[in-house]
mmCIF file of C-alpha atoms and ligand atoms in Angstrom:
data_model
loop_
_atom_site.group_PDB
_atom_site.id
_atom_site.type_symbol
_atom_site.label_atom_id
_atom_site.label_comp_id
_atom_site.label_asym_id
_atom_site.label_seq_id
_atom_site.Cartn_x
_atom_site.Cartn_y
_atom_site.Cartn_z
ATOM 1 C CA UNK A 1361 10.095 25.486 -11.162
ATOM 2 C CA UNK A 1362 5.706 24.710 -11.829
ATOM 3 C CA UNK A 1363 3.994 22.827 -9.472
ATOM 4 C CA UNK A 1364 2.634 20.651 -12.519
ATOM 5 C CA UNK A 1365 5.899 18.818 -13.978
ATOM 6 C CA UNK A 1366 7.520 16.079 -12.901
ATOM 7 C CA UNK A 1367 11.081 17.628 -13.127
ATOM 8 C CA UNK A 1368 13.344 19.363 -10.824
ATOM 9 C CA UNK A 1369 11.885 17.994 -7.742
ATOM 10 C CA UNK A 1370 13.006 19.268 -4.628
ATOM 11 C CA UNK A 1371 16.380 17.303 -3.272
ATOM 12 C CA UNK A 1372 15.355 13.947 -0.723
ATOM 13 C CA UNK A 1373 16.363 15.117 2.559
ATOM 14 C CA UNK A 1374 15.526 11.820 4.188
ATOM 15 C CA UNK A 1375 16.174 8.448 2.082
ATOM 16 C CA UNK A 1376 15.935 5.983 5.145
ATOM 17 C CA UNK A 1377 12.629 4.222 3.008
ATOM 18 C CA UNK A 1378 14.630 4.100 0.084
ATOM 19 C CA UNK A 1379 18.264 2.429 1.662
ATOM 20 C CA UNK A 1380 16.242 -0.013 4.335
ATOM 21 C CA UNK A 1381 13.790 -1.085 0.941
ATOM 22 C CA UNK A 1382 16.943 -1.926 -1.117
ATOM 23 C CA UNK A 1383 18.535 -3.490 1.180
ATOM 24 C CA UNK A 1384 21.062 -1.169 2.032
ATOM 25 C CA UNK A 1385 22.352 0.042 5.994
ATOM 26 C CA UNK A 1386 20.493 2.301 7.757
ATOM 27 C CA UNK A 1387 20.879 4.146 11.197
ATOM 28 C CA UNK A 1388 17.653 4.312 11.999
ATOM 29 C CA UNK A 1389 14.615 1.896 10.735
ATOM 30 C CA UNK A 1390 12.300 4.597 9.062
ATOM 31 C CA UNK A 1391 8.424 4.210 9.648
ATOM 32 C CA UNK A 1392 5.333 4.595 8.314
ATOM 33 C CA UNK A 1393 1.892 4.106 8.465
ATOM 34 C CA UNK A 1394 -0.219 1.877 6.268
ATOM 35 C CA UNK A 1395 -3.630 4.338 6.341
ATOM 36 C CA UNK A 1396 -1.578 7.130 7.971
ATOM 37 C CA UNK A 1397 -3.769 10.111 6.298
ATOM 38 C CA UNK A 1398 -7.643 9.215 8.061
ATOM 39 C CA UNK A 1399 -10.289 9.502 9.494
ATOM 40 C CA UNK A 1400 -7.928 9.455 13.217
ATOM 41 C CA UNK A 1401 -7.160 13.180 12.376
ATOM 42 C CA UNK A 1402 -9.129 15.596 13.543
ATOM 43 C CA UNK A 1403 -8.193 18.090 10.166
ATOM 44 C CA UNK A 1404 -9.298 14.926 7.591
ATOM 45 C CA UNK A 1405 -12.351 14.579 9.281
ATOM 46 C CA UNK A 1406 -12.798 18.348 8.336
ATOM 47 C CA UNK A 1407 -11.804 18.099 4.983
ATOM 48 C CA UNK A 1408 -14.371 15.097 4.178
ATOM 49 C CA UNK A 1409 -17.134 16.240 5.918
ATOM 50 C CA UNK A 1410 -17.016 18.959 3.136
ATOM 51 C CA UNK A 1411 -16.132 17.226 0.516
ATOM 52 C CA UNK A 1412 -17.169 13.771 -0.852
ATOM 53 C CA UNK A 1413 -14.595 10.343 -0.631
ATOM 54 C CA UNK A 1414 -14.248 10.629 -4.517
ATOM 55 C CA UNK A 1415 -13.454 13.952 -5.029
ATOM 56 C CA UNK A 1416 -10.895 13.831 -2.103
ATOM 57 C CA UNK A 1417 -9.106 11.744 -4.542
ATOM 58 C CA UNK A 1418 -9.715 13.130 -8.004
ATOM 59 C CA UNK A 1419 -8.999 16.817 -6.757
ATOM 60 C CA UNK A 1420 -4.776 17.257 -6.719
ATOM 61 C CA UNK A 1421 -5.189 19.464 -4.745
ATOM 62 C CA UNK A 1422 -6.920 18.172 -1.825
ATOM 63 C CA UNK A 1423 -5.582 14.399 -2.504
ATOM 64 C CA UNK A 1424 -2.250 16.444 -2.170
ATOM 65 C CA UNK A 1425 -3.219 18.291 1.339
ATOM 66 C CA UNK A 1426 -3.867 15.402 2.524
ATOM 67 C CA UNK A 1427 -1.415 12.908 1.894
ATOM 68 C CA UNK A 1428 0.555 16.065 4.400
ATOM 69 C CA UNK A 1429 -1.599 16.125 7.023
ATOM 70 C CA UNK A 1430 -0.203 13.184 8.426
ATOM 71 C CA UNK A 1431 4.164 14.120 7.725
ATOM 72 C CA UNK A 1432 3.488 17.414 9.035
ATOM 73 C CA UNK A 1433 2.251 15.833 12.406
ATOM 74 C CA UNK A 1434 5.287 13.001 13.042
ATOM 75 C CA UNK A 1435 8.501 12.667 11.760
ATOM 76 C CA UNK A 1436 7.222 10.184 9.177
ATOM 77 C CA UNK A 1437 9.402 8.380 7.059
ATOM 78 C CA UNK A 1438 7.468 8.054 3.642
ATOM 79 C CA UNK A 1439 3.726 9.644 2.563
ATOM 80 C CA UNK A 1440 2.011 7.497 0.773
ATOM 81 C CA UNK A 1441 -0.490 9.570 -1.902
ATOM 82 C CA UNK A 1442 -3.878 9.441 -0.844
ATOM 83 C CA UNK A 1443 -5.988 7.736 -3.140
ATOM 84 C CA UNK A 1444 -8.399 4.476 -3.701
ATOM 85 C CA UNK A 1445 -7.122 1.241 -4.782
ATOM 86 C CA UNK A 1446 -10.911 1.418 -6.012
ATOM 87 C CA UNK A 1447 -9.595 4.221 -8.923
ATOM 88 C CA UNK A 1448 -9.254 1.233 -11.262
ATOM 89 C CA UNK A 1449 -12.288 -0.788 -11.517
ATOM 90 C CA UNK A 1450 -13.738 2.583 -11.775
ATOM 91 C CA UNK A 1451 -11.166 3.758 -14.724
ATOM 92 C CA UNK A 1452 -12.404 -0.032 -16.507
ATOM 93 C CA UNK A 1453 -15.780 1.898 -16.841
ATOM 94 C CA UNK A 1454 -17.729 0.477 -13.055
ATOM 95 C CA UNK A 1455 -19.628 3.497 -10.518
ATOM 96 C CA UNK A 1456 -18.272 2.940 -6.961
ATOM 97 C CA UNK A 1457 -19.901 4.590 -3.651
ATOM 98 C CA UNK A 1458 -18.092 5.246 -0.666
ATOM 99 C CA UNK A 1459 -21.204 5.201 1.523
ATOM 100 C CA UNK A 1460 -20.233 6.759 5.027
ATOM 101 C CA UNK A 1461 -20.327 3.450 7.647
ATOM 102 C CA UNK A 1462 -21.113 0.958 5.799
ATOM 103 C CA UNK A 1463 -17.138 1.031 3.303
ATOM 104 C CA UNK A 1464 -16.922 0.860 -0.718
ATOM 105 C CA UNK A 1465 -20.273 -0.073 -2.595
ATOM 106 C CA UNK A 1466 -20.764 -0.962 -6.495
ATOM 107 C CA UNK A 1467 -23.989 -0.727 -7.877
ATOM 108 C CA UNK A 1468 -23.693 -3.039 -10.774
ATOM 109 C CA UNK A 1469 -20.980 -6.447 -9.516
ATOM 110 C CA UNK A 1470 -19.437 -8.353 -12.215
ATOM 111 C CA UNK A 1471 -22.774 -11.310 -11.855
ATOM 112 C CA UNK A 1472 -21.602 -14.111 -14.965
ATOM 113 C CA UNK A 1473 -18.365 -13.986 -17.396
ATOM 114 C CA UNK A 1474 -20.112 -11.874 -20.133
ATOM 115 C CA UNK A 1475 -20.462 -8.961 -17.693
ATOM 116 C CA UNK A 1476 -16.772 -8.936 -18.277
ATOM 117 C CA UNK A 1477 -17.718 -7.289 -22.055
ATOM 118 C CA UNK A 1478 -18.887 -4.131 -20.158
ATOM 119 C CA UNK A 1479 -15.510 -2.850 -19.023
ATOM 120 C CA UNK A 1480 -13.237 -1.084 -21.030
ATOM 121 C CA UNK A 1481 -11.117 -3.148 -21.505
ATOM 122 C CA UNK A 1482 -8.448 -0.129 -24.012
ATOM 123 C CA UNK A 1483 -8.279 2.236 -20.698
ATOM 124 C CA UNK A 1484 -5.871 5.151 -21.389
ATOM 125 C CA UNK A 1485 -4.506 5.886 -17.754
ATOM 126 C CA UNK A 1486 -3.395 9.283 -18.615
ATOM 127 C CA UNK A 1487 -6.911 9.734 -19.648
ATOM 128 C CA UNK A 1488 -8.609 8.105 -16.803
ATOM 129 C CA UNK A 1489 -6.319 8.419 -13.955
ATOM 130 C CA UNK A 1490 -4.743 11.510 -14.813
ATOM 131 C CA UNK A 1491 -5.754 13.271 -11.735
ATOM 132 C CA UNK A 1492 -3.608 10.909 -9.243
ATOM 133 C CA UNK A 1493 -0.537 11.830 -11.668
ATOM 134 C CA UNK A 1494 -0.793 15.280 -10.981
ATOM 135 C CA UNK A 1495 -1.612 14.787 -7.913
ATOM 136 C CA UNK A 1496 1.109 12.665 -7.255
ATOM 137 C CA UNK A 1497 3.342 15.472 -9.235
ATOM 138 C CA UNK A 1498 2.321 18.134 -6.760
ATOM 139 C CA UNK A 1499 2.747 16.630 -3.582
ATOM 140 C CA UNK A 1500 6.179 15.692 -4.351
ATOM 141 C CA UNK A 1501 6.711 19.097 -4.662
ATOM 142 C CA UNK A 1502 4.982 20.139 -1.981
ATOM 143 C CA UNK A 1503 6.411 17.363 0.238
ATOM 144 C CA UNK A 1504 9.338 19.428 -0.701
ATOM 145 C CA UNK A 1505 11.785 16.603 -0.026
ATOM 146 C CA UNK A 1506 11.308 15.906 3.058
ATOM 147 C CA UNK A 1507 10.363 12.455 2.418
ATOM 148 C CA UNK A 1508 10.331 9.681 -0.161
ATOM 149 C CA UNK A 1509 6.010 9.651 -1.459
ATOM 150 C CA UNK A 1510 5.064 6.239 -2.332
ATOM 151 C CA UNK A 1511 2.615 5.419 -5.284
ATOM 152 C CA UNK A 1512 0.085 2.270 -4.676
ATOM 153 C CA UNK A 1513 -2.252 0.190 -6.307
ATOM 154 C CA UNK A 1514 -4.542 -2.972 -5.711
ATOM 155 C CA UNK A 1515 -3.589 -6.283 -6.617
ATOM 156 C CA UNK A 1516 -4.998 -7.736 -9.288
ATOM 157 C CA UNK A 1517 -7.466 -10.459 -6.632
ATOM 158 C CA UNK A 1518 -7.812 -8.283 -4.435
ATOM 159 C CA UNK A 1519 -9.744 -5.992 -6.742
ATOM 160 C CA UNK A 1520 -11.589 -8.566 -8.519
ATOM 161 C CA UNK A 1521 -12.835 -9.277 -4.999
ATOM 162 C CA UNK A 1522 -13.825 -6.041 -5.101
ATOM 163 C CA UNK A 1523 -15.642 -5.565 -8.951
ATOM 164 C CA UNK A 1524 -17.364 -8.678 -8.413
ATOM 165 C CA UNK A 1525 -18.627 -9.237 -4.218
ATOM 166 C CA UNK A 1526 -19.802 -5.289 -4.840
ATOM 167 C CA UNK A 1527 -18.000 -4.259 -1.681
ATOM 168 C CA UNK A 1528 -16.353 -5.060 1.579
ATOM 169 C CA UNK A 1529 -18.003 -9.452 2.916
ATOM 170 C CA UNK A 1530 -16.433 -11.476 5.385
ATOM 171 C CA UNK A 1531 -16.130 -15.121 2.850
ATOM 172 C CA UNK A 1532 -15.695 -13.389 -0.534
ATOM 173 C CA UNK A 1533 -18.074 -15.766 -2.126
ATOM 174 C CA UNK A 1534 -18.926 -14.570 -4.800
ATOM 175 C CA UNK A 1535 -15.583 -14.043 -6.412
ATOM 176 C CA UNK A 1536 -14.262 -17.171 -5.317
ATOM 177 C CA UNK A 1537 -16.980 -18.958 -7.003
ATOM 178 C CA UNK A 1538 -15.588 -17.731 -10.203
ATOM 179 C CA UNK A 1539 -12.005 -18.935 -9.046
ATOM 180 C CA UNK A 1540 -13.698 -22.811 -9.176
ATOM 181 C CA UNK A 1541 -16.465 -22.268 -11.851
ATOM 182 C CA UNK A 1542 -15.361 -20.151 -14.946
ATOM 183 C CA UNK A 1543 -12.222 -20.369 -14.621
ATOM 184 C CA UNK A 1544 -11.581 -19.276 -17.878
ATOM 185 C CA UNK A 1545 -13.244 -16.000 -17.296
ATOM 186 C CA UNK A 1546 -11.209 -15.353 -14.154
ATOM 187 C CA UNK A 1547 -7.869 -15.218 -15.687
ATOM 188 C CA UNK A 1548 -9.427 -12.864 -18.092
ATOM 189 C CA UNK A 1549 -10.640 -10.340 -16.237
ATOM 190 C CA UNK A 1550 -7.184 -10.834 -14.256
ATOM 191 C CA UNK A 1551 -5.469 -9.908 -17.197
ATOM 192 C CA UNK A 1552 -8.010 -7.149 -17.692
ATOM 193 C CA UNK A 1553 -6.702 -5.437 -14.262
ATOM 194 C CA UNK A 1554 -3.193 -6.469 -14.746
ATOM 195 C CA UNK A 1555 -3.069 -5.029 -17.718
ATOM 196 C CA UNK A 1556 -4.532 -1.256 -16.804
ATOM 197 C CA UNK A 1557 -2.199 -1.027 -12.956
ATOM 198 C CA UNK A 1558 0.418 -2.319 -15.098
ATOM 199 C CA UNK A 1559 0.312 1.729 -17.012
ATOM 200 C CA UNK A 1560 -0.992 3.095 -13.637
ATOM 201 C CA UNK A 1561 2.176 2.130 -11.656
ATOM 202 C CA UNK A 1562 4.152 3.233 -14.226
ATOM 203 C CA UNK A 1563 2.539 6.611 -14.852
ATOM 204 C CA UNK A 1564 2.999 6.779 -11.050
ATOM 205 C CA UNK A 1565 6.406 6.746 -11.056
ATOM 206 C CA UNK A 1566 6.789 8.846 -14.095
ATOM 207 C CA UNK A 1567 4.297 11.545 -12.243
ATOM 208 C CA UNK A 1568 7.679 11.436 -9.630
ATOM 209 C CA UNK A 1569 5.880 8.485 -7.223
ATOM 210 C CA UNK A 1570 9.328 7.454 -5.385
ATOM 211 C CA UNK A 1571 8.479 3.620 -4.142
ATOM 212 C CA UNK A 1572 5.086 1.328 -4.825
ATOM 213 C CA UNK A 1573 3.199 -0.490 -2.874
ATOM 214 C CA UNK A 1574 0.455 -3.032 -4.105
ATOM 215 C CA UNK A 1575 -2.291 -4.439 -1.688
ATOM 216 C CA UNK A 1576 -2.969 -8.015 -2.032
ATOM 217 C CA UNK A 1577 -5.386 -6.696 0.393
ATOM 218 C CA UNK A 1578 -7.384 -9.943 0.214
ATOM 219 C CA UNK A 1579 -5.191 -12.552 -0.274
ATOM 220 C CA UNK A 1580 -5.948 -14.300 2.988
ATOM 221 C CA UNK A 1581 -9.744 -15.572 1.477
ATOM 222 C CA UNK A 1582 -7.396 -17.675 -1.200
ATOM 223 C CA UNK A 1583 -5.344 -21.100 0.053
ATOM 224 C CA UNK A 1584 -1.412 -21.825 -1.314
ATOM 225 C CA UNK A 1585 -2.791 -23.493 -4.059
ATOM 226 C CA UNK A 1586 -5.783 -20.603 -5.125
ATOM 227 C CA UNK A 1587 -2.586 -17.815 -4.773
ATOM 228 C CA UNK A 1588 -0.409 -19.611 -6.590
ATOM 229 C CA UNK A 1589 -3.004 -19.565 -9.196
ATOM 230 C CA UNK A 1590 -5.001 -16.866 -9.072
ATOM 231 C CA UNK A 1591 -3.025 -14.104 -7.232
ATOM 232 C CA UNK A 1592 1.019 -14.889 -7.353
ATOM 233 C CA UNK A 1593 1.668 -14.346 -11.425
ATOM 234 C CA UNK A 1594 -0.600 -11.162 -11.720
ATOM 235 C CA UNK A 1595 1.824 -10.373 -8.765
ATOM 236 C CA UNK A 1596 4.921 -11.101 -10.456
ATOM 237 C CA UNK A 1597 3.934 -10.251 -14.016
ATOM 238 C CA UNK A 1598 3.398 -6.613 -12.810
ATOM 239 C CA UNK A 1599 6.910 -6.356 -11.200
ATOM 240 C CA UNK A 1600 8.808 -7.093 -13.969
ATOM 241 C CA UNK A 1601 7.110 -4.936 -15.740
ATOM 242 C CA UNK A 1602 6.696 -2.135 -14.693
ATOM 243 C CA UNK A 1603 10.368 -1.628 -14.317
ATOM 244 C CA UNK A 1604 11.016 -2.833 -17.522
ATOM 245 C CA UNK A 1605 8.329 -0.359 -18.734
ATOM 246 C CA UNK A 1606 9.759 2.402 -16.505
ATOM 247 C CA UNK A 1607 13.267 1.908 -17.526
ATOM 248 C CA UNK A 1608 11.948 1.556 -21.635
ATOM 249 C CA UNK A 1609 10.228 5.034 -20.448
ATOM 250 C CA UNK A 1610 14.258 6.076 -19.756
ATOM 251 C CA UNK A 1611 13.785 6.447 -15.752
ATOM 252 C CA UNK A 1612 15.643 4.438 -12.690
ATOM 253 C CA UNK A 1613 12.864 1.995 -11.383
ATOM 254 C CA UNK A 1614 11.304 2.478 -7.833
ATOM 255 C CA UNK A 1615 11.339 -0.162 -5.099
ATOM 256 C CA UNK A 1616 7.833 -1.948 -4.877
ATOM 257 C CA UNK A 1617 6.181 -3.361 -2.206
ATOM 258 C CA UNK A 1618 3.952 -6.019 -1.770
ATOM 259 C CA UNK A 1619 1.291 -5.961 1.041
ATOM 260 C CA UNK A 1620 -0.555 -9.271 1.018
ATOM 261 C CA UNK A 1621 -3.083 -9.842 4.272
ATOM 262 C CA UNK A 1622 -3.099 -13.579 5.359
ATOM 263 C CA UNK A 1623 -0.845 -14.329 2.752
ATOM 264 C CA UNK A 1624 1.607 -15.963 5.674
ATOM 265 C CA UNK A 1625 0.889 -19.811 3.140
ATOM 266 C CA UNK A 1626 3.143 -17.742 1.111
ATOM 267 C CA UNK A 1627 5.911 -15.573 2.530
ATOM 268 C CA UNK A 1628 8.658 -17.741 0.926
ATOM 269 C CA UNK A 1629 7.210 -17.252 -2.749
ATOM 270 C CA UNK A 1630 6.456 -13.525 -2.148
ATOM 271 C CA UNK A 1631 9.980 -13.323 -1.686
ATOM 272 C CA UNK A 1632 11.144 -14.361 -5.189
ATOM 273 C CA UNK A 1633 8.717 -12.142 -6.932
ATOM 274 C CA UNK A 1634 10.091 -9.584 -7.647
ATOM 275 C CA UNK A 1635 9.747 -7.311 -5.366
ATOM 276 C CA UNK A 1636 11.857 -5.619 -3.144
ATOM 277 C CA UNK A 1637 10.025 -5.487 0.472
ATOM 278 C CA UNK A 1638 7.442 -7.823 1.414
ATOM 279 C CA UNK A 1639 4.337 -6.257 3.756
ATOM 280 C CA UNK A 1640 4.345 -8.596 6.721
ATOM 281 C CA UNK A 1641 0.431 -8.773 8.869
ATOM 282 C CA UNK A 1642 0.336 -8.432 12.611
ATOM 283 C CA UNK A 1643 -0.382 -12.234 12.337
ATOM 284 C CA UNK A 1644 2.843 -13.364 11.540
ATOM 285 C CA UNK A 1645 5.699 -14.443 13.311
ATOM 286 C CA UNK A 1646 8.541 -11.628 11.961
ATOM 287 C CA UNK A 1647 11.765 -14.486 12.833
ATOM 288 C CA UNK A 1648 9.634 -17.076 10.873
ATOM 289 C CA UNK A 1649 9.264 -14.724 7.785
ATOM 290 C CA UNK A 1650 12.927 -13.691 8.188
ATOM 291 C CA UNK A 1651 13.732 -17.560 8.287
ATOM 292 C CA UNK A 1652 11.438 -18.054 5.154
ATOM 293 C CA UNK A 1653 13.087 -14.735 3.396
ATOM 294 C CA UNK A 1654 17.199 -15.660 4.066
ATOM 295 C CA UNK A 1655 17.586 -11.548 3.297
ATOM 296 C CA UNK A 1656 16.407 -11.170 0.490
ATOM 297 C CA UNK A 1657 14.399 -9.584 0.867
ATOM 298 C CA UNK A 1658 13.184 -6.785 2.752
ATOM 299 C CA UNK A 1659 10.558 -6.715 5.826
ATOM 300 C CA UNK A 1660 7.418 -4.540 6.606
ATOM 301 C CA UNK A 1661 5.557 -4.660 8.593
ATOM 302 C CA UNK A 1662 4.023 -5.580 11.790
ATOM 303 C CA UNK A 1663 2.613 -4.195 15.021
ATOM 304 C CA UNK A 1664 -1.373 -5.208 15.713
ATOM 305 C CA UNK A 1665 -3.376 -2.158 14.701
ATOM 306 C CA UNK A 1666 -5.065 -2.773 17.863
ATOM 307 C CA UNK A 1667 -1.749 -2.068 20.469
ATOM 308 C CA UNK A 1668 -1.765 1.578 19.517
ATOM 309 C CA UNK A 1669 -5.035 1.900 21.923
ATOM 310 C CA UNK A 1670 -1.593 0.442 24.128
ATOM 311 C CA UNK A 1671 -0.601 3.223 27.007
ATOM 312 C CA UNK A 1672 2.568 4.965 25.211
ATOM 313 C CA UNK A 1673 3.928 2.743 27.554
ATOM 314 C CA UNK A 1674 2.856 -0.105 26.749
ATOM 315 C CA UNK A 1675 3.947 1.060 23.046
ATOM 316 C CA UNK A 1676 7.855 1.088 23.945
ATOM 317 C CA UNK A 1677 7.881 -2.484 25.254
ATOM 318 C CA UNK A 1678 5.989 -3.624 21.790
ATOM 319 C CA UNK A 1679 8.134 -2.136 19.429
ATOM 320 C CA UNK A 1680 11.098 -2.923 21.813
ATOM 321 C CA UNK A 1681 9.809 -6.350 21.217
ATOM 322 C CA UNK A 1682 9.079 -5.472 17.396
ATOM 323 C CA UNK A 1683 12.318 -4.463 16.674
ATOM 324 C CA UNK A 1684 14.423 -7.631 17.968
ATOM 325 C CA UNK A 1685 12.341 -9.040 16.422
ATOM 326 C CA UNK A 1686 12.784 -8.348 13.318
ATOM 327 C CA UNK A 1687 16.070 -7.180 14.020
ATOM 328 C CA UNK A 1688 17.334 -3.671 12.840
ATOM 329 C CA UNK A 1689 18.351 -3.753 9.141
ATOM 330 C CA UNK A 1690 16.149 -4.797 6.364
ATOM 331 C CA UNK A 1691 13.434 -3.878 8.012
ATOM 332 C CA UNK A 1692 10.930 -0.916 7.349
ATOM 333 C CA UNK A 1693 8.683 -0.338 11.001
ATOM 334 C CA UNK A 1694 4.193 0.122 9.528
ATOM 335 C CA UNK A 1695 1.672 -1.615 11.563
ATOM 336 C CA UNK A 1696 0.870 -4.310 10.009
ATOM 337 C CA UNK A 1697 -2.810 -3.860 8.584
ATOM 338 C CA UNK A 1698 -3.872 0.627 8.080
ATOM 339 C CA UNK A 1699 -4.797 2.466 11.287
ATOM 340 C CA UNK A 1700 -8.580 2.585 12.931
ATOM 341 C CA UNK A 1701 -9.988 5.543 12.481
ATOM 342 C CA UNK A 1702 -10.565 5.492 17.299
ATOM 343 C CA UNK A 1703 -6.576 5.627 17.570
ATOM 344 C CA UNK A 1704 -5.093 8.940 19.487
ATOM 345 C CA UNK A 1705 -2.849 10.180 17.246
ATOM 346 C CA UNK A 1706 -0.918 11.172 20.345
ATOM 347 C CA UNK A 1707 -0.576 6.875 20.633
ATOM 348 C CA UNK A 1708 0.580 7.443 16.641
ATOM 349 C CA UNK A 1709 3.649 9.999 17.547
ATOM 350 C CA UNK A 1710 4.278 6.828 20.402
ATOM 351 C CA UNK A 1711 4.996 4.621 17.521
ATOM 352 C CA UNK A 1712 6.609 6.454 15.509
ATOM 353 C CA UNK A 1713 9.175 8.044 18.099
ATOM 354 C CA UNK A 1714 9.659 4.569 19.510
ATOM 355 C CA UNK A 1715 10.700 3.260 16.222
ATOM 356 C CA UNK A 1716 13.137 5.264 15.809
ATOM 357 C CA UNK A 1717 15.086 5.715 18.682
ATOM 358 C CA UNK A 1718 14.706 2.031 20.705
ATOM 359 C CA UNK A 1719 16.238 0.998 16.810
ATOM 360 C CA UNK A 1720 18.823 3.878 16.993
ATOM 361 C CA UNK A 1721 19.439 2.447 20.194
ATOM 362 C CA UNK A 1722 20.263 -1.342 19.387
ATOM 363 C CA UNK A 1723 22.612 -0.142 16.766
ATOM 364 C CA UNK A 1724 24.065 2.194 18.729
ATOM 365 C CA UNK A 1725 24.791 -0.784 21.151
ATOM 366 C CA UNK A 1726 25.527 -3.731 18.435
ATOM 367 C CA UNK A 1727 28.824 -0.526 17.245
ATOM 368 C CA UNK A 1728 30.434 -0.096 20.659
ATOM 369 C CA UNK A 1729 29.692 -4.125 20.754
ATOM 370 C CA UNK A 1730 31.656 -5.232 17.603
HETATM 371 C C1 CP3 B 2165 -8.659 -2.401 0.994
HETATM 372 C C2 CP3 B 2165 -8.462 -1.270 0.148
HETATM 373 C C3 CP3 B 2165 -9.862 0.060 0.632
HETATM 374 N N1 CP3 B 2165 -8.496 0.991 -0.151
HETATM 375 C C4 CP3 B 2165 -7.143 0.645 -0.141
HETATM 376 C C5 CP3 B 2165 -7.076 -0.758 0.475
HETATM 377 C C6 CP3 B 2165 -5.531 -1.639 0.238
HETATM 378 C C7 CP3 B 2165 -5.446 -1.468 1.852
HETATM 379 C C8 CP3 B 2165 -6.426 -2.053 2.722
HETATM 380 O O1 CP3 B 2165 -5.808 -3.885 3.146
HETATM 381 O O2 CP3 B 2165 -7.191 -2.097 3.550
HETATM 382 C C9 CP3 B 2165 -5.831 1.491 0.502
HETATM 383 C C10 CP3 B 2165 -6.280 2.776 0.420
HETATM 384 N N2 CP3 B 2165 -7.187 2.869 0.566
HETATM 385 C C11 CP3 B 2165 -6.912 4.722 1.431
HETATM 386 C C12 CP3 B 2165 -5.248 4.946 0.494
HETATM 387 C C13 CP3 B 2165 -4.632 6.008 1.501
HETATM 388 C C14 CP3 B 2165 -3.611 6.475 1.803
HETATM 389 C C15 CP3 B 2165 -3.079 6.107 2.964
HETATM 390 O O3 CP3 B 2165 -2.966 6.938 4.129
HETATM 391 O O4 CP3 B 2165 -3.218 5.063 3.645
HETATM 392 C C16 CP3 B 2165 -5.573 3.945 0.471
HETATM 393 C C17 CP3 B 2165 -3.488 3.243 0.395
HETATM 394 C C18 CP3 B 2165 -7.499 5.436 1.576
HETATM 395 C C19 CP3 B 2165 -8.810 5.055 2.002
HETATM 396 N N3 CP3 B 2165 -10.010 4.156 1.789
HETATM 397 C C20 CP3 B 2165 -10.923 4.334 2.424
HETATM 398 C C21 CP3 B 2165 -11.062 5.511 3.845
HETATM 399 C C22 CP3 B 2165 -11.836 5.758 4.631
HETATM 400 C C23 CP3 B 2165 -13.649 6.179 3.983
HETATM 401 C C24 CP3 B 2165 -13.877 7.875 3.946
HETATM 402 O O5 CP3 B 2165 -12.616 9.065 4.437
HETATM 403 O O6 CP3 B 2165 -14.641 7.948 4.592
HETATM 404 C C25 CP3 B 2165 -9.456 6.310 3.444
HETATM 405 C C26 CP3 B 2165 -9.742 7.442 4.668
HETATM 406 C C27 CP3 B 2165 -12.476 3.843 2.265
HETATM 407 C C28 CP3 B 2165 -12.289 2.656 1.499
HETATM 408 N N4 CP3 B 2165 -11.778 2.181 0.749
HETATM 409 C C29 CP3 B 2165 -10.975 0.544 0.786
HETATM 410 C C30 CP3 B 2165 -11.956 0.511 1.520
HETATM 411 C C31 CP3 B 2165 -12.578 -2.068 2.096
HETATM 412 C C32 CP3 B 2165 -12.738 1.444 2.439
HETATM 413 C C33 CP3 B 2165 -13.672 1.675 4.040
HETATM 414 C C34 CP3 B 2165 -12.981 0.864 5.159
HETATM 415 C C35 CP3 B 2165 -12.470 1.898 5.767
HETATM 416 O O7 CP3 B 2165 -14.057 2.896 5.640
HETATM 417 O O8 CP3 B 2165 -12.078 1.805 7.079
HETATM 418 C C36 CP3 B 2165 -11.207 -0.099 -0.081
#
């Protein structure tokens, strides 16, 4: 079957991630790693030496290749399509550059409410982001059903941060000014983003994505009050409308993961916001999160990304503690944020293998006891 059509995909051989996300029983804990395709892999660095960052995103064959790199090396239970959250501001008409050693940069960030008129408000995602859909479809075929493929988008507040701040920042003071000075314009921008994000995520499912993760990476710059006003309502609309619109297109909805980094104050609300899975950063105590979410959702996370600097033996000890705290059901193991570029890939292997072998062992022990 042609690799460019979103049909007749190879049969899925490992559905652990999907079962865990839906709250079904799993014989071992599935695991994947945020930024699992990235600079800690020499084959990724080789690809980047030849190709500019957004060129990799925009070329389905290259994005597919990079997505598969960690899958070839490690026994991961999911692949995540190689792209970036900032392709959405690009689709809205903004210029984004990826500057080596610095990160993303917007030469013309939004400064005042009137700048909203510069954005393309009627984005046709098939035209502007069709390359991501093509990369997803190609990757679904090339994965040969080995593991499911995760699609993703940045969340409205997080994208608003970059579009106004113009890049990374310690304080995100410029977008925060908008929240307090230009409340109406802030909601206008968040609505523009929500609309395109919904279309974008639906398009990813139609193209073949089997789970979706929404990255609210800058939730930690908000407080409970601003999160409830400027982030949570939009996150809920996204979960609800993506499900409805996927169904309306005659497709089965896929499980959705919300990762709101730094939103420890919102875990109870996030568990009721329409997502099947709530991702936790490494500052959250798994037992507290279990208590707050009461089995309503699957939890994802949350080993300190820095723990991959520990020895392989120490990594096993840390993984065991993490699994004991989460329990082995309704859990998807991951780091609490993206992997650092200076991590030794052998330690990623130790992490992945430890999650599998230790969770299986705990499950067998509890079966024997019963
Ligand atoms: C905030 C954010 C961005 N991008 C993303 C987020 C949300 C996750 C998070 O909170 O980290 C999401 C993202 N970015 C990338 C992926 C690919 C899929 C994966 O393997 O996880 C995903 C899921 C590739 C990338 N995106 C980027 C890289 C490294 C840049 C390079 O290759 O030169 C990769 C592999 C660049 C990027 N892109 C972004 C930043 C701030 C940076 C620079 C930071 C850095 O240098 O690590 C924006």
